[in-house]
Amino acid sequence: MKNTWQLQEAKNQLSTVVENALTRGPQTITRHGTPAVVVVAAEEFRQQRSQRKSIVELFEPARGLDLTIKRDKSPARTSNV
């Protein structure tokens, strides 16, 4: 079944878009042919947000590895603001 909607079509059939998001998964709404937003069930959104990792958690597996990270020590660029 359909899971991509043009904006005008999604406006006209919002109840269907929401029902599909609840029963069939995320629904993409396009604007000018380009994906603009995704409608997802609130529970799915909550679960995805709770699974996000902090930057510390993201790099935790690398702790203790002998990594050499080279830093660019050239002067910062200036701007005339």
PDB file of C-alpha atoms in Angstrom:
ATOM      1  CA  MET A   1       0.000   0.000   0.000  1.00  0.00           C
ATOM      2  CA  LYS A   2       1.008   3.591  -0.502  1.00  0.00           C
ATOM      3  CA  ASN A   3       3.487   5.187   1.918  1.00  0.00           C
ATOM      4  CA  THR A   4       4.491   8.331  -0.009  1.00  0.00           C
ATOM      5  CA  TRP A   5       2.131  11.277  -0.389  1.00  0.00           C
ATOM      6  CA  GLN A   6       2.257  14.599  -2.178  1.00  0.00           C
ATOM      7  CA  LEU A   7       1.620  17.464   0.248  1.00  0.00           C
ATOM      8  CA  GLN A   8      -1.758  18.463  -1.183  1.00  0.00           C
ATOM      9  CA  GLU A   9      -2.915  14.850  -1.239  1.00  0.00           C
ATOM     10  CA  ALA A  10      -1.758  14.358   2.363  1.00  0.00           C
ATOM     11  CA  LYS A  11      -3.711  17.467   3.421  1.00  0.00           C
ATOM     12  CA  ASN A  12      -6.852  16.154   1.766  1.00  0.00           C
ATOM     13  CA  GLN A  13      -6.454  12.663   3.230  1.00  0.00           C
ATOM     14  CA  LEU A  14      -4.815  13.378   6.577  1.00  0.00           C
ATOM     15  CA  SER A  15      -6.935  10.805   8.418  1.00  0.00           C
ATOM     16  CA  THR A  16      -5.766   8.122   5.987  1.00  0.00           C
ATOM     17  CA  VAL A  17      -2.132   9.216   6.300  1.00  0.00           C
ATOM     18  CA  VAL A  18      -2.374   8.990  10.103  1.00  0.00           C
ATOM     19  CA  GLU A  19      -4.155   5.622  10.002  1.00  0.00           C
ATOM     20  CA  ASN A  20      -1.492   4.260   7.645  1.00  0.00           C
ATOM     21  CA  ALA A  21       1.269   5.549   9.934  1.00  0.00           C
ATOM     22  CA  LEU A  22      -0.351   3.701  12.829  1.00  0.00           C
ATOM     23  CA  THR A  23      -0.980   0.436  10.977  1.00  0.00           C
ATOM     24  CA  ARG A  24       1.515   0.243   8.102  1.00  0.00           C
ATOM     25  CA  GLY A  25       4.511   2.266   9.261  1.00  0.00           C
ATOM     26  CA  PRO A  26       6.063   5.639   8.446  1.00  0.00           C
ATOM     27  CA  GLN A  27       4.405   7.797   5.775  1.00  0.00           C
ATOM     28  CA  THR A  28       6.553  10.193   3.738  1.00  0.00           C
ATOM     29  CA  ILE A  29       5.104  13.507   2.582  1.00  0.00           C
ATOM     30  CA  THR A  30       6.805  15.195  -0.349  1.00  0.00           C
ATOM     31  CA  ARG A  31       6.890  18.836  -1.350  1.00  0.00           C
ATOM     32  CA  HIS A  32       7.743  19.624  -4.966  1.00  0.00           C
ATOM     33  CA  GLY A  33       8.716  15.968  -5.425  1.00  0.00           C
ATOM     34  CA  THR A  34      11.255  15.981  -2.591  1.00  0.00           C
ATOM     35  CA  PRO A  35      10.682  14.169   0.724  1.00  0.00           C
ATOM     36  CA  ALA A  36       9.847  16.857   3.293  1.00  0.00           C
ATOM     37  CA  VAL A  37       8.511  15.109   6.407  1.00  0.00           C
ATOM     38  CA  VAL A  38       7.681  11.660   7.726  1.00  0.00           C
ATOM     39  CA  VAL A  39       4.576  10.887   9.771  1.00  0.00           C
ATOM     40  CA  VAL A  40       5.205   8.114  12.308  1.00  0.00           C
ATOM     41  CA  ALA A  41       3.180   6.634  15.145  1.00  0.00           C
ATOM     42  CA  ALA A  42       3.866   8.372  18.466  1.00  0.00           C
ATOM     43  CA  GLU A  43       5.036   5.128  20.097  1.00  0.00           C
ATOM     44  CA  GLU A  44       7.525   4.454  17.300  1.00  0.00           C
ATOM     45  CA  PHE A  45       8.839   8.021  17.599  1.00  0.00           C
ATOM     46  CA  ARG A  46       9.211   7.640  21.375  1.00  0.00           C
ATOM     47  CA  GLN A  47      11.101   4.361  20.985  1.00  0.00           C
ATOM     48  CA  GLN A  48      13.467   5.826  18.415  1.00  0.00           C
ATOM     49  CA  ARG A  49      14.204   8.831  20.621  1.00  0.00           C
ATOM     50  CA  SER A  50      14.890   6.635  23.650  1.00  0.00           C
ATOM     51  CA  GLN A  51      17.397   4.585  21.631  1.00  0.00           C
ATOM     52  CA  ARG A  52      19.543   7.609  20.809  1.00  0.00           C
ATOM     53  CA  LYS A  53      23.035   7.435  22.234  1.00  0.00           C
ATOM     54  CA  SER A  54      25.007  10.245  23.794  1.00  0.00           C
ATOM     55  CA  ILE A  55      28.358  11.147  22.268  1.00  0.00           C
ATOM     56  CA  VAL A  56      30.070   9.399  25.194  1.00  0.00           C
ATOM     57  CA  GLU A  57      28.098   6.191  24.583  1.00  0.00           C
ATOM     58  CA  LEU A  58      28.842   6.401  20.878  1.00  0.00           C
ATOM     59  CA  PHE A  59      32.612   6.455  21.421  1.00  0.00           C
ATOM     60  CA  GLU A  60      32.658   4.021  24.386  1.00  0.00           C
ATOM     61  CA  PRO A  61      33.615   0.986  22.228  1.00  0.00           C
ATOM     62  CA  ALA A  62      36.811   2.811  21.193  1.00  0.00           C
ATOM     63  CA  ARG A  63      37.947   3.305  24.806  1.00  0.00           C
ATOM     64  CA  GLY A  64      41.316   1.699  25.376  1.00  0.00           C
ATOM     65  CA  LEU A  65      42.188   1.397  21.697  1.00  0.00           C
ATOM     66  CA  ASP A  66      45.527   2.831  20.699  1.00  0.00           C
ATOM     67  CA  LEU A  67      44.234   5.477  18.300  1.00  0.00           C
ATOM     68  CA  THR A  68      46.362   8.279  16.942  1.00  0.00           C
ATOM     69  CA  ILE A  69      44.282  11.244  15.919  1.00  0.00           C
ATOM     70  CA  LYS A  70      46.107  13.974  14.052  1.00  0.00           C
ATOM     71  CA  ARG A  71      44.802  17.475  14.559  1.00  0.00           C
ATOM     72  CA  ASP A  72      45.153  20.223  11.975  1.00  0.00           C
ATOM     73  CA  LYS A  73      47.179  22.900  13.781  1.00  0.00           C
ATOM     74  CA  SER A  74      46.976  25.513  11.046  1.00  0.00           C
ATOM     75  CA  PRO A  75      45.612  28.884  12.184  1.00  0.00           C
ATOM     76  CA  ALA A  76      41.882  29.350  12.165  1.00  0.00           C
ATOM     77  CA  ARG A  77      40.500  31.225   9.207  1.00  0.00           C
ATOM     78  CA  THR A  78      39.407  34.773   9.757  1.00  0.00           C
ATOM     79  CA  SER A  79      36.288  36.460   8.543  1.00  0.00           C
ATOM     80  CA  ASN A  80      35.412  40.076   8.064  1.00  0.00           C
ATOM     81  CA  VAL A  81      32.027  40.452   9.650  1.00  0.00           C
TER      82      VAL A  81
END
